[in-house]
């Protein structure tokens, strides 16, 4: 039976693995982290998945618990809402919350990952070993086969407590899923993504509104852009793999340029490296993984994308993985027995991970399609009026997911009721400010039970 003295092995020094190692070290454990890549603090690695990402309340809370929020926020750019770019005409701003205090933050993935690794090592209890690829796992025994990619040698880790934070293609999950009674449902989105760059303007100025997430919604596809500290924006083009407008249809520089000229003329003018970047950078896949179990006895546990990869459209994958660390830490504080803590962790987190996975897929449709719809804009306006008129009584799905820590499952359910109220009130309305507040009060008090959130 593993104890406080047990060897803890974290597989994967990505965002979640690095933060988890730090949490475990603070509980007094000695932790070895095995990472298949080289040390990104010493070598420039190829641009991989998303250069920047949005961190919101759940992720920031996880950093706050280990004293890292303040430093992270120094490198973050607040995004107060979405700026919608139509093909022609005026830009439209849609705030994310009731006021500017409710915002999400754009942060460099590379910076955050390096920062977390360094902070984990600084505890003196964490050693991160690079170019160590786990090729095989025996979850019930806490055993791993590890290939040293620098030397080509293989070694065995035995009797460890293993935390699988090796991302959406997790080798630890695959081993866990090969056991009897397990299930795994992996759904690849019919869209891929490609990253493009809007460089800084003269003197490092931002060439578009800095404090916003920019969206070019075009029905079945879209372009988005998030700001970076250096004045640039990282754009992500989400396109179907196949079809009339797809990665398959954009095979030549001429086709690409014509497509951008027609659909994203303002963005095209700001992306000088369009052709070079589009044809040289990898096209990313997106997958939703729902699997069970997440643990094997007291020896192995999955966290982060390894347990629950989701599509990126709610900006919650990392936030959810960071929340995993908070929840596991709280359980280990009450219950040092790994087996019981792992079982309870899965019971608490699985339903919430499934809920955010479903909301993330739904949000793809909202972002690429509805954000351009005048009806949707009106409803968003009504939602904002209600958030301000009924503080503590009316909540929206987006605010619950991004600006609170209520369980995702609850955000899903309550958000659906709140959305129904907004639709009813907006039905025959021309302007959000004309919403009937007496009727709103009746609907809200009749259908939504106020609840207090723990801070
Ligand atoms: P990863 O970040 O994938 O890290 C896994 C680590 O394990 C890697 O370092 C990898 O090298 C290592 N590894 C893998 N296999 C092995 C092995 N066999 N042996 C040893 N090491 C191994 N989330 C947000 O919260 N906000 C956002 O705005 C956001 N935007 C996104 C945009 C895009 C385009 C994408 C694709 C994702 C986005 N996400 C976002 C999701 C977020 O990137 C993930 O949820 C997060 O990276 C998960 O962290 P992780 O540590 O679980 O996995």
Short mmCIF file of C-alpha atoms and ligand atoms in Angstrom, two decimals:
data_model
loop_
_atom_site.label_atom_id
_atom_site.label_comp_id
_atom_site.label_asym_id
_atom_site.label_seq_id
_atom_site.Cartn_x
_atom_site.Cartn_y
_atom_site.Cartn_z
CA UNK A 1 0.00 0.00 0.00
CA UNK A 2 1.51 3.37 -1.00
CA UNK A 3 2.13 5.84 1.80
CA UNK A 4 3.44 9.35 2.30
CA UNK A 5 6.89 7.94 1.63
CA UNK A 6 5.84 6.47 -1.71
CA UNK A 7 7.51 7.39 -4.93
CA UNK A 8 5.19 9.73 -6.83
CA UNK A 9 5.62 9.84 -10.59
CA UNK A 10 3.89 12.41 -12.74
CA UNK A 11 3.84 11.55 -16.45
CA UNK A 12 3.93 14.76 -18.55
CA UNK A 13 5.29 18.18 -17.57
CA UNK A 14 2.65 20.11 -19.50
CA UNK A 15 0.49 22.71 -17.83
CA UNK A 16 -1.40 20.32 -15.57
CA UNK A 17 1.49 17.97 -14.74
CA UNK A 18 3.76 20.87 -13.73
CA UNK A 19 1.10 22.44 -11.50
CA UNK A 20 0.17 19.08 -10.01
CA UNK A 21 3.82 18.36 -9.13
CA UNK A 22 3.90 21.68 -7.28
CA UNK A 23 0.72 20.86 -5.35
CA UNK A 24 2.02 17.39 -4.41
CA UNK A 25 5.37 18.82 -3.31
CA UNK A 26 3.59 21.28 -1.04
CA UNK A 27 1.90 18.30 0.64
CA UNK A 28 5.40 17.05 1.51
CA UNK A 29 5.83 14.48 -1.26
CA UNK A 30 8.90 13.93 -3.37
CA UNK A 31 7.89 13.92 -7.00
CA UNK A 32 9.58 12.76 -10.19
CA UNK A 33 8.11 14.14 -13.42
CA UNK A 34 8.77 12.35 -16.71
CA UNK A 35 8.44 14.52 -19.81
CA UNK A 36 8.89 13.21 -23.32
CA UNK A 37 9.96 16.56 -24.83
CA UNK A 38 13.25 18.38 -24.30
CA UNK A 39 13.31 21.17 -21.71
CA UNK A 40 11.51 24.10 -23.37
CA UNK A 41 13.42 26.51 -21.12
CA UNK A 42 16.65 25.53 -22.89
CA UNK A 43 15.54 24.75 -26.41
CA UNK A 44 13.05 26.47 -28.67
CA UNK A 45 10.46 23.88 -29.49
CA UNK A 46 8.31 23.85 -32.61
CA UNK A 47 5.09 25.82 -32.27
CA UNK A 48 2.68 23.20 -31.05
CA UNK A 49 -0.80 23.70 -29.79
CA UNK A 50 -2.02 27.26 -29.29
CA UNK A 51 0.57 29.92 -28.56
CA UNK A 52 -1.67 31.68 -26.09
CA UNK A 53 -4.71 30.65 -24.09
CA UNK A 54 -7.41 32.17 -21.97
CA UNK A 55 -7.21 31.74 -18.23
CA UNK A 56 -10.26 32.56 -16.16
CA UNK A 57 -11.53 32.25 -12.58
CA UNK A 58 -10.99 28.51 -12.08
CA UNK A 59 -7.45 28.53 -13.42
CA UNK A 60 -6.54 31.70 -11.54
CA UNK A 61 -7.91 30.24 -8.31
CA UNK A 62 -5.67 27.19 -8.74
CA UNK A 63 -2.64 29.44 -9.19
CA UNK A 64 -3.68 31.58 -6.20
CA UNK A 65 -3.69 28.54 -3.90
CA UNK A 66 0.04 28.10 -4.54
CA UNK A 67 0.88 31.80 -4.55
CA UNK A 68 1.40 32.16 -8.31
CA UNK A 69 -1.62 34.15 -9.47
CA UNK A 70 -0.09 37.59 -9.07
CA UNK A 71 2.98 36.81 -11.17
CA UNK A 72 0.86 35.14 -13.86
CA UNK A 73 -1.45 38.14 -14.09
CA UNK A 74 1.53 40.42 -14.69
CA UNK A 75 1.97 38.60 -18.03
CA UNK A 76 -1.73 38.37 -18.89
CA UNK A 77 -3.84 40.64 -21.06
CA UNK A 78 -7.41 41.11 -19.85
CA UNK A 79 -10.02 40.44 -22.54
CA UNK A 80 -13.30 42.11 -21.58
CA UNK A 81 -15.44 40.75 -24.38
CA UNK A 82 -15.62 39.67 -27.96
CA UNK A 83 -15.10 41.97 -30.92
CA UNK A 84 -17.09 40.58 -33.84
CA UNK A 85 -15.71 41.23 -37.33
CA UNK A 86 -18.37 40.96 -40.05
CA UNK A 87 -17.31 40.58 -43.69
CA UNK A 88 -18.40 44.19 -44.25
CA UNK A 89 -19.55 46.88 -41.86
CA UNK A 90 -19.01 47.93 -38.27
CA UNK A 91 -17.22 45.89 -35.64
CA UNK A 92 -19.47 44.92 -32.70
CA UNK A 93 -18.33 44.54 -29.10
CA UNK A 94 -20.03 41.93 -26.88
CA UNK A 95 -18.97 42.15 -23.23
CA UNK A 96 -18.30 38.83 -21.46
CA UNK A 97 -19.80 39.78 -18.12
CA UNK A 98 -21.89 42.31 -16.27
CA UNK A 99 -19.02 44.84 -16.35
CA UNK A 100 -15.27 45.08 -17.05
CA UNK A 101 -14.40 43.38 -13.76
CA UNK A 102 -15.58 40.14 -15.36
CA UNK A 103 -12.98 39.38 -17.99
CA UNK A 104 -10.86 36.48 -19.18
CA UNK A 105 -7.08 36.76 -19.66
CA UNK A 106 -4.83 35.96 -22.58
CA UNK A 107 -1.62 34.29 -21.44
CA UNK A 108 1.31 32.72 -23.28
CA UNK A 109 1.20 28.93 -23.03
CA UNK A 110 4.98 28.67 -23.28
CA UNK A 111 5.60 31.25 -20.58
CA UNK A 112 3.11 29.64 -18.22
CA UNK A 113 4.46 26.13 -18.74
CA UNK A 114 8.06 27.24 -18.12
CA UNK A 115 7.02 29.27 -15.09
CA UNK A 116 5.17 26.30 -13.55
CA UNK A 117 8.09 23.94 -14.16
CA UNK A 118 10.51 26.36 -12.53
CA UNK A 119 8.20 26.95 -9.57
CA UNK A 120 7.72 23.19 -9.10
CA UNK A 121 11.49 22.61 -9.08
CA UNK A 122 11.96 25.52 -6.68
CA UNK A 123 10.12 23.55 -3.98
CA UNK A 124 13.23 21.33 -3.83
CA UNK A 125 11.00 18.24 -3.95
CA UNK A 126 10.32 17.99 -7.68
CA UNK A 127 12.73 16.71 -10.30
CA UNK A 128 11.68 16.94 -13.92
CA UNK A 129 13.40 14.52 -16.27
CA UNK A 130 13.19 15.43 -19.95
CA UNK A 131 13.20 13.28 -23.08
CA UNK A 132 11.65 10.51 -21.01
CA UNK A 133 8.81 8.95 -22.94
CA UNK A 134 6.50 6.54 -21.16
CA UNK A 135 5.89 3.74 -23.63
CA UNK A 136 3.99 1.27 -21.47
CA UNK A 137 2.15 1.34 -18.16
CA UNK A 138 0.74 -1.21 -15.74
CA UNK A 139 -1.72 1.04 -13.88
CA UNK A 140 -2.70 -1.45 -11.16
CA UNK A 141 0.94 -2.07 -10.25
CA UNK A 142 2.12 1.54 -10.57
CA UNK A 143 4.70 0.40 -13.13
CA UNK A 144 5.99 2.22 -16.20
CA UNK A 145 8.35 1.51 -19.06
CA UNK A 146 10.31 4.63 -19.95
CA UNK A 147 12.32 5.27 -23.09
CA UNK A 148 15.16 7.75 -22.74
CA UNK A 149 14.92 9.52 -26.10
CA UNK A 150 18.44 10.94 -25.80
CA UNK A 151 20.20 7.60 -25.26
CA UNK A 152 17.64 5.17 -26.68
CA UNK A 153 17.76 3.18 -23.44
CA UNK A 154 14.70 1.77 -21.73
CA UNK A 155 14.16 1.45 -17.99
CA UNK A 156 11.39 0.30 -15.65
CA UNK A 157 9.71 2.28 -12.87
CA UNK A 158 8.08 0.02 -10.26
CA UNK A 159 5.77 0.42 -7.25
CA UNK A 160 5.13 4.08 -7.92
CA UNK A 161 1.97 6.12 -7.51
CA UNK A 162 1.44 7.34 -11.07
CA UNK A 163 -0.34 10.53 -12.10
CA UNK A 164 -1.11 10.48 -15.81
CA UNK A 165 -1.03 14.08 -17.06
CA UNK A 166 0.26 13.17 -20.49
CA UNK A 167 -2.38 15.00 -22.49
CA UNK A 168 -5.12 14.03 -24.92
CA UNK A 169 -3.14 11.15 -26.47
CA UNK A 170 -2.21 9.79 -23.03
CA UNK A 171 -0.23 6.56 -22.91
CA UNK A 172 -1.30 6.08 -19.29
CA UNK A 173 -4.97 6.35 -20.28
CA UNK A 174 -4.48 3.83 -23.07
CA UNK A 175 -3.06 1.35 -20.58
CA UNK A 176 -5.93 1.99 -18.16
CA UNK A 177 -8.46 1.54 -20.95
CA UNK A 178 -7.08 -1.84 -21.92
CA UNK A 179 -8.31 -3.24 -18.59
CA UNK A 180 -11.61 -5.13 -18.38
CA UNK A 181 -14.70 -2.98 -17.71
CA UNK A 182 -13.22 0.28 -18.91
CA UNK A 183 -14.78 2.53 -21.53
CA UNK A 184 -13.45 5.29 -23.69
CA UNK A 185 -15.25 7.48 -26.16
CA UNK A 186 -13.00 9.64 -28.27
CA UNK A 187 -14.67 11.98 -30.75
CA UNK A 188 -12.53 13.93 -33.22
CA UNK A 189 -14.05 17.19 -34.40
CA UNK A 190 -14.66 17.47 -38.14
CA UNK A 191 -12.66 20.72 -38.02
CA UNK A 192 -8.94 21.34 -37.71
CA UNK A 193 -7.11 24.53 -36.82
CA UNK A 194 -4.16 26.56 -38.06
CA UNK A 195 -2.31 29.36 -36.28
CA UNK A 196 -1.45 32.64 -38.02
CA UNK A 197 0.16 35.84 -36.75
CA UNK A 198 -0.82 39.50 -36.72
CA UNK A 199 2.52 41.13 -35.85
CA UNK A 200 2.78 44.24 -33.65
CA UNK A 201 2.42 47.59 -35.40
CA UNK A 202 4.98 50.38 -35.27
CA UNK A 203 6.53 50.82 -31.83
CA UNK A 204 4.96 47.56 -30.65
CA UNK A 205 1.39 48.87 -30.77
CA UNK A 206 -1.59 46.53 -31.05
CA UNK A 207 -3.15 46.74 -34.49
CA UNK A 208 -6.64 45.89 -33.19
CA UNK A 209 -8.44 46.37 -29.85
CA UNK A 210 -6.07 44.92 -27.27
CA UNK A 211 -8.54 43.99 -24.53
CA UNK A 212 -10.74 41.64 -26.50
CA UNK A 213 -10.97 38.26 -28.12
CA UNK A 214 -11.60 38.89 -31.81
CA UNK A 215 -13.95 36.64 -33.78
CA UNK A 216 -14.72 36.47 -37.48
CA UNK A 217 -17.79 34.18 -37.39
CA UNK A 218 -18.65 32.70 -40.78
CA UNK A 219 -21.18 29.92 -40.18
CA UNK A 220 -19.40 26.59 -40.54
CA UNK A 221 -15.95 28.07 -39.91
CA UNK A 222 -14.33 31.01 -38.14
CA UNK A 223 -11.16 32.89 -37.37
CA UNK A 224 -10.32 34.11 -33.85
CA UNK A 225 -7.44 36.20 -32.44
CA UNK A 226 -6.05 36.65 -28.93
CA UNK A 227 -3.57 39.39 -27.93
CA UNK A 228 0.03 38.69 -26.88
CA UNK A 229 2.24 40.73 -24.53
CA UNK A 230 4.52 41.90 -27.40
CA UNK A 231 1.70 43.67 -29.28
CA UNK A 232 1.02 40.79 -31.67
CA UNK A 233 -2.13 38.66 -31.96
CA UNK A 234 -2.22 34.93 -32.50
CA UNK A 235 -5.02 34.06 -34.89
CA UNK A 236 -6.53 30.60 -35.12
CA UNK A 237 -8.42 29.57 -38.21
CA UNK A 238 -10.96 26.78 -37.57
CA UNK A 239 -12.01 25.07 -40.79
CA UNK A 240 -13.66 21.76 -41.71
CA UNK A 241 -11.21 19.11 -42.90
CA UNK A 242 -13.27 18.39 -46.02
CA UNK A 243 -15.93 20.19 -48.05
CA UNK A 244 -16.35 23.25 -50.26
CA UNK A 245 -14.60 25.55 -47.78
CA UNK A 246 -12.09 23.42 -45.94
CA UNK A 247 -8.43 22.62 -45.45
CA UNK A 248 -8.82 20.23 -48.38
CA UNK A 249 -10.10 23.03 -50.62
CA UNK A 250 -7.31 25.50 -49.79
CA UNK A 251 -4.42 23.84 -51.57
CA UNK A 252 -2.71 26.76 -53.30
CA UNK A 253 -1.54 30.24 -52.24
CA UNK A 254 -3.94 31.78 -54.76
CA UNK A 255 -6.95 29.90 -53.33
CA UNK A 256 -5.94 30.85 -49.80
CA UNK A 257 -5.49 34.53 -50.60
CA UNK A 258 -8.76 34.72 -52.51
CA UNK A 259 -10.56 33.05 -49.60
CA UNK A 260 -9.10 35.47 -47.05
CA UNK A 261 -9.79 38.46 -49.31
CA UNK A 262 -13.43 37.44 -49.59
CA UNK A 263 -14.09 36.33 -46.01
CA UNK A 264 -11.57 38.07 -43.74
CA UNK A 265 -10.41 41.17 -45.66
CA UNK A 266 -9.51 43.21 -42.55
CA UNK A 267 -7.54 40.32 -41.04
CA UNK A 268 -5.78 39.58 -44.32
CA UNK A 269 -4.42 43.12 -44.39
CA UNK A 270 -2.81 42.49 -40.99
CA UNK A 271 -1.30 39.01 -41.61
CA UNK A 272 1.74 39.56 -43.84
CA UNK A 273 2.94 35.96 -43.45
CA UNK A 274 -0.41 34.41 -44.35
CA UNK A 275 0.75 32.14 -47.16
CA UNK A 276 4.04 31.16 -45.59
CA UNK A 277 2.49 30.40 -42.18
CA UNK A 278 -0.54 28.59 -43.55
CA UNK A 279 1.48 26.20 -45.67
CA UNK A 280 4.38 25.65 -43.28
CA UNK A 281 2.62 25.28 -39.93
CA UNK A 282 0.96 22.07 -38.79
CA UNK A 283 -2.81 21.75 -38.83
CA UNK A 284 -4.10 20.80 -35.39
CA UNK A 285 -6.73 18.22 -34.50
CA UNK A 286 -9.30 18.64 -31.74
CA UNK A 287 -10.77 15.78 -29.78
CA UNK A 288 -13.24 15.18 -26.97
CA UNK A 289 -12.29 12.26 -24.75
CA UNK A 290 -14.77 10.80 -22.27
CA UNK A 291 -13.44 7.75 -20.49
CA UNK A 292 -13.79 5.73 -17.30
CA UNK A 293 -12.32 4.71 -14.98
CA UNK A 294 -9.78 7.42 -14.34
CA UNK A 295 -7.96 5.48 -11.68
CA UNK A 296 -6.59 2.05 -10.83
CA UNK A 297 -6.78 1.38 -7.09
CA UNK A 298 -4.31 3.47 -5.15
CA UNK A 299 -1.65 3.32 -7.88
CA UNK A 300 -2.70 5.37 -10.89
CA UNK A 301 -4.84 8.43 -11.56
CA UNK A 302 -5.51 10.46 -14.73
CA UNK A 303 -5.89 14.25 -14.61
CA UNK A 304 -6.14 17.08 -17.15
CA UNK A 305 -6.51 16.31 -20.85
CA UNK A 306 -5.42 12.72 -20.26
CA UNK A 307 -8.70 12.17 -18.38
CA UNK A 308 -10.94 14.61 -20.23
CA UNK A 309 -9.68 16.29 -23.39
CA UNK A 310 -12.22 18.83 -24.63
CA UNK A 311 -12.46 21.08 -27.68
CA UNK A 312 -11.13 24.62 -27.03
CA UNK A 313 -14.26 26.71 -27.65
CA UNK A 314 -15.06 27.55 -24.04
CA UNK A 315 -11.41 28.26 -23.22
CA UNK A 316 -11.68 25.80 -20.34
CA UNK A 317 -9.41 22.80 -21.01
CA UNK A 318 -6.51 24.08 -18.92
CA UNK A 319 -8.82 25.79 -16.45
CA UNK A 320 -10.57 22.47 -15.87
CA UNK A 321 -7.25 20.64 -15.53
CA UNK A 322 -6.02 23.21 -13.00
CA UNK A 323 -9.27 22.78 -11.07
CA UNK A 324 -8.49 19.03 -11.00
CA UNK A 325 -5.33 19.88 -9.05
CA UNK A 326 -7.29 21.97 -6.53
CA UNK A 327 -9.88 19.24 -6.01
CA UNK A 328 -7.30 16.46 -5.62
CA UNK A 329 -5.29 18.56 -3.21
CA UNK A 330 -8.35 19.22 -1.03
CA UNK A 331 -9.14 15.49 -1.00
CA UNK A 332 -5.57 14.56 -0.05
CA UNK A 333 -5.71 17.13 2.75
CA UNK A 334 -8.69 15.30 4.26
CA UNK A 335 -7.73 11.82 3.18
CA UNK A 336 -4.06 10.86 2.76
CA UNK A 337 -5.06 7.40 1.49
CA UNK A 338 -4.48 7.60 -2.27
CA UNK A 339 -7.02 4.90 -3.16
CA UNK A 340 -9.89 6.66 -1.41
CA UNK A 341 -8.85 10.08 -2.64
CA UNK A 342 -8.62 8.82 -6.25
CA UNK A 343 -12.04 7.18 -6.06
CA UNK A 344 -13.62 10.33 -4.62
CA UNK A 345 -11.79 12.50 -7.17
CA UNK A 346 -13.27 10.55 -10.04
CA UNK A 347 -16.74 10.64 -8.48
CA UNK A 348 -16.57 14.43 -8.10
CA UNK A 349 -14.85 15.35 -11.35
CA UNK A 350 -16.11 12.97 -14.02
CA UNK A 351 -19.63 14.42 -14.27
CA UNK A 352 -18.22 17.96 -14.34
CA UNK A 353 -15.66 17.12 -17.02
CA UNK A 354 -18.41 15.57 -19.15
CA UNK A 355 -20.51 18.72 -18.70
CA UNK A 356 -17.78 21.14 -19.82
CA UNK A 357 -16.96 18.81 -22.74
CA UNK A 358 -20.55 19.13 -23.96
CA UNK A 359 -20.69 22.89 -23.34
CA UNK A 360 -17.44 23.36 -25.27
CA UNK A 361 -18.89 21.65 -28.34
CA UNK A 362 -22.07 23.76 -28.05
CA UNK A 363 -20.01 26.92 -27.76
CA UNK A 364 -18.33 26.18 -31.08
CA UNK A 365 -21.69 26.65 -32.77
CA UNK A 366 -22.31 29.84 -30.77
CA UNK A 367 -18.93 31.32 -31.71
CA UNK A 368 -18.80 30.47 -35.39
CA UNK A 369 -22.49 31.05 -36.14
CA UNK A 370 -24.67 32.76 -33.53
CA UNK A 371 -22.32 35.63 -32.66
CA UNK A 372 -23.15 37.11 -36.08
CA UNK A 373 -26.93 36.76 -35.57
CA UNK A 374 -28.83 39.93 -34.52
CA UNK A 375 -31.22 37.82 -32.39
CA UNK A 376 -28.24 36.42 -30.47
CA UNK A 377 -26.84 39.92 -29.96
CA UNK A 378 -30.18 41.10 -28.60
CA UNK A 379 -30.31 38.15 -26.19
CA UNK A 380 -26.75 38.88 -25.05
CA UNK A 381 -27.86 42.47 -24.39
CA UNK A 382 -30.85 41.29 -22.34
CA UNK A 383 -28.59 38.91 -20.43
CA UNK A 384 -26.33 41.81 -19.47
CA UNK A 385 -29.30 43.91 -18.30
CA UNK A 386 -30.48 41.02 -16.11
CA UNK A 387 -27.01 40.34 -14.69
CA UNK A 388 -26.86 43.96 -13.50
CA UNK A 389 -30.51 44.29 -12.43
CA UNK A 390 -30.60 41.02 -10.44
CA UNK A 391 -27.14 40.56 -8.94
CA UNK A 392 -26.87 37.29 -7.03
CA UNK A 393 -30.21 36.15 -8.45
CA UNK A 394 -29.68 35.96 -12.19
CA UNK A 395 -26.65 34.17 -13.58
CA UNK A 396 -25.75 33.13 -17.12
CA UNK A 397 -23.99 29.99 -18.29
CA UNK A 398 -20.99 31.95 -19.50
CA UNK A 399 -20.56 33.78 -16.20
CA UNK A 400 -20.93 30.57 -14.20
CA UNK A 401 -18.37 28.75 -16.33
CA UNK A 402 -15.84 31.56 -16.68
CA UNK A 403 -16.29 33.76 -13.61
CA UNK A 404 -17.26 31.31 -10.88
CA UNK A 405 -16.15 27.99 -9.47
CA UNK A 406 -19.56 26.35 -9.22
CA UNK A 407 -19.36 22.81 -10.57
CA UNK A 408 -19.57 22.69 -14.37
CA UNK A 409 -22.55 20.33 -14.16
CA UNK A 410 -24.47 22.94 -12.16
CA UNK A 411 -23.41 25.69 -14.59
CA UNK A 412 -24.78 23.56 -17.42
CA UNK A 413 -28.18 23.04 -15.77
CA UNK A 414 -28.63 26.53 -14.33
CA UNK A 415 -27.29 28.08 -17.54
CA UNK A 416 -29.98 26.31 -19.57
CA UNK A 417 -32.74 27.69 -17.29
CA UNK A 418 -31.23 31.19 -17.42
CA UNK A 419 -30.96 30.97 -21.22
CA UNK A 420 -34.65 30.01 -21.41
CA UNK A 421 -35.59 33.08 -19.34
CA UNK A 422 -33.55 35.36 -21.59
CA UNK A 423 -35.13 33.93 -24.75
CA UNK A 424 -38.63 34.40 -23.37
CA UNK A 425 -37.98 38.00 -22.34
CA UNK A 426 -36.24 38.88 -25.62
CA UNK A 427 -38.94 37.36 -27.82
CA UNK A 428 -40.80 40.47 -28.96
CA UNK A 429 -38.15 42.98 -27.99
CA UNK A 430 -36.35 45.46 -30.23
CA UNK A 431 -33.81 46.81 -27.72
CA UNK A 432 -32.32 45.09 -24.64
CA UNK A 433 -32.96 48.10 -22.40
CA UNK A 434 -36.73 47.76 -22.98
CA UNK A 435 -36.85 44.41 -21.19
CA UNK A 436 -39.79 44.11 -18.78
CA UNK A 437 -38.05 43.94 -15.40
CA UNK A 438 -41.23 43.04 -13.45
CA UNK A 439 -41.80 40.03 -15.67
CA UNK A 440 -38.08 39.24 -15.46
CA UNK A 441 -38.24 39.30 -11.64
CA UNK A 442 -41.17 36.84 -11.66
CA UNK A 443 -39.46 34.46 -14.07
CA UNK A 444 -36.11 34.61 -12.28
CA UNK A 445 -37.59 34.17 -8.79
CA UNK A 446 -39.89 31.42 -10.00
CA UNK A 447 -37.22 29.36 -11.76
CA UNK A 448 -33.81 30.11 -10.32
CA UNK A 449 -32.89 29.41 -6.71
CA UNK A 450 -30.18 31.80 -5.53
CA UNK A 451 -27.06 30.10 -4.25
CA UNK A 452 -23.98 31.43 -2.54
CA UNK A 453 -20.60 30.59 -3.95
CA UNK A 454 -17.70 29.75 -1.69
CA UNK A 455 -14.69 32.03 -2.33
P1 LIG B 1 -0.77 18.90 -22.26
O1 LIG B 1 -0.69 20.37 -22.23
O2 LIG B 1 -1.06 18.24 -23.57
O3 LIG B 1 0.58 18.31 -21.67
C1 LIG B 1 0.88 16.96 -21.74
C2 LIG B 1 2.38 16.78 -21.54
O4 LIG B 1 2.67 15.39 -21.49
C3 LIG B 1 3.19 17.36 -22.69
O5 LIG B 1 4.26 18.11 -22.16
C4 LIG B 1 3.68 16.13 -23.45
O6 LIG B 1 4.93 16.32 -24.09
C5 LIG B 1 3.79 15.11 -22.32
N1 LIG B 1 3.64 13.71 -22.77
C6 LIG B 1 2.74 13.22 -23.64
N2 LIG B 1 2.89 11.90 -23.78
C7 LIG B 1 3.91 11.54 -22.98
C8 LIG B 1 4.54 10.29 -22.71
N3 LIG B 1 4.14 9.16 -23.28
N4 LIG B 1 5.57 10.27 -21.82
C9 LIG B 1 5.99 11.43 -21.22
N5 LIG B 1 5.43 12.63 -21.46
C10 LIG B 1 4.40 12.68 -22.33
N6 LIG B 1 -7.55 25.72 -22.41
C11 LIG B 1 -7.92 26.81 -21.69
O7 LIG B 1 -8.16 26.69 -20.47
N7 LIG B 1 -8.04 28.03 -22.26
C12 LIG B 1 -7.83 28.23 -23.60
O8 LIG B 1 -7.98 29.33 -24.09
C13 LIG B 1 -7.44 27.10 -24.39
N8 LIG B 1 -7.22 27.26 -25.71
C14 LIG B 1 -6.84 26.17 -26.45
C15 LIG B 1 -6.66 26.35 -27.83
C16 LIG B 1 -6.32 25.26 -28.62
C17 LIG B 1 -6.14 25.46 -30.09
C18 LIG B 1 -6.16 23.98 -28.01
C19 LIG B 1 -5.81 22.80 -28.85
C20 LIG B 1 -6.34 23.81 -26.65
C21 LIG B 1 -6.70 24.90 -25.86
N9 LIG B 1 -6.91 24.77 -24.48
C22 LIG B 1 -7.30 25.85 -23.73
C23 LIG B 1 -6.80 23.46 -23.82
C24 LIG B 1 -5.46 23.30 -23.14
O9 LIG B 1 -4.43 23.48 -24.08
C25 LIG B 1 -5.35 21.92 -22.51
O10 LIG B 1 -6.51 21.62 -21.78
C26 LIG B 1 -4.14 21.83 -21.61
O11 LIG B 1 -2.96 22.00 -22.37
C27 LIG B 1 -4.11 20.49 -20.89
O12 LIG B 1 -2.93 20.39 -20.17
P2 LIG B 1 -2.31 18.94 -19.86
O13 LIG B 1 -1.11 19.22 -19.04
O14 LIG B 1 -3.38 18.05 -19.35
O15 LIG B 1 -1.90 18.37 -21.28
#
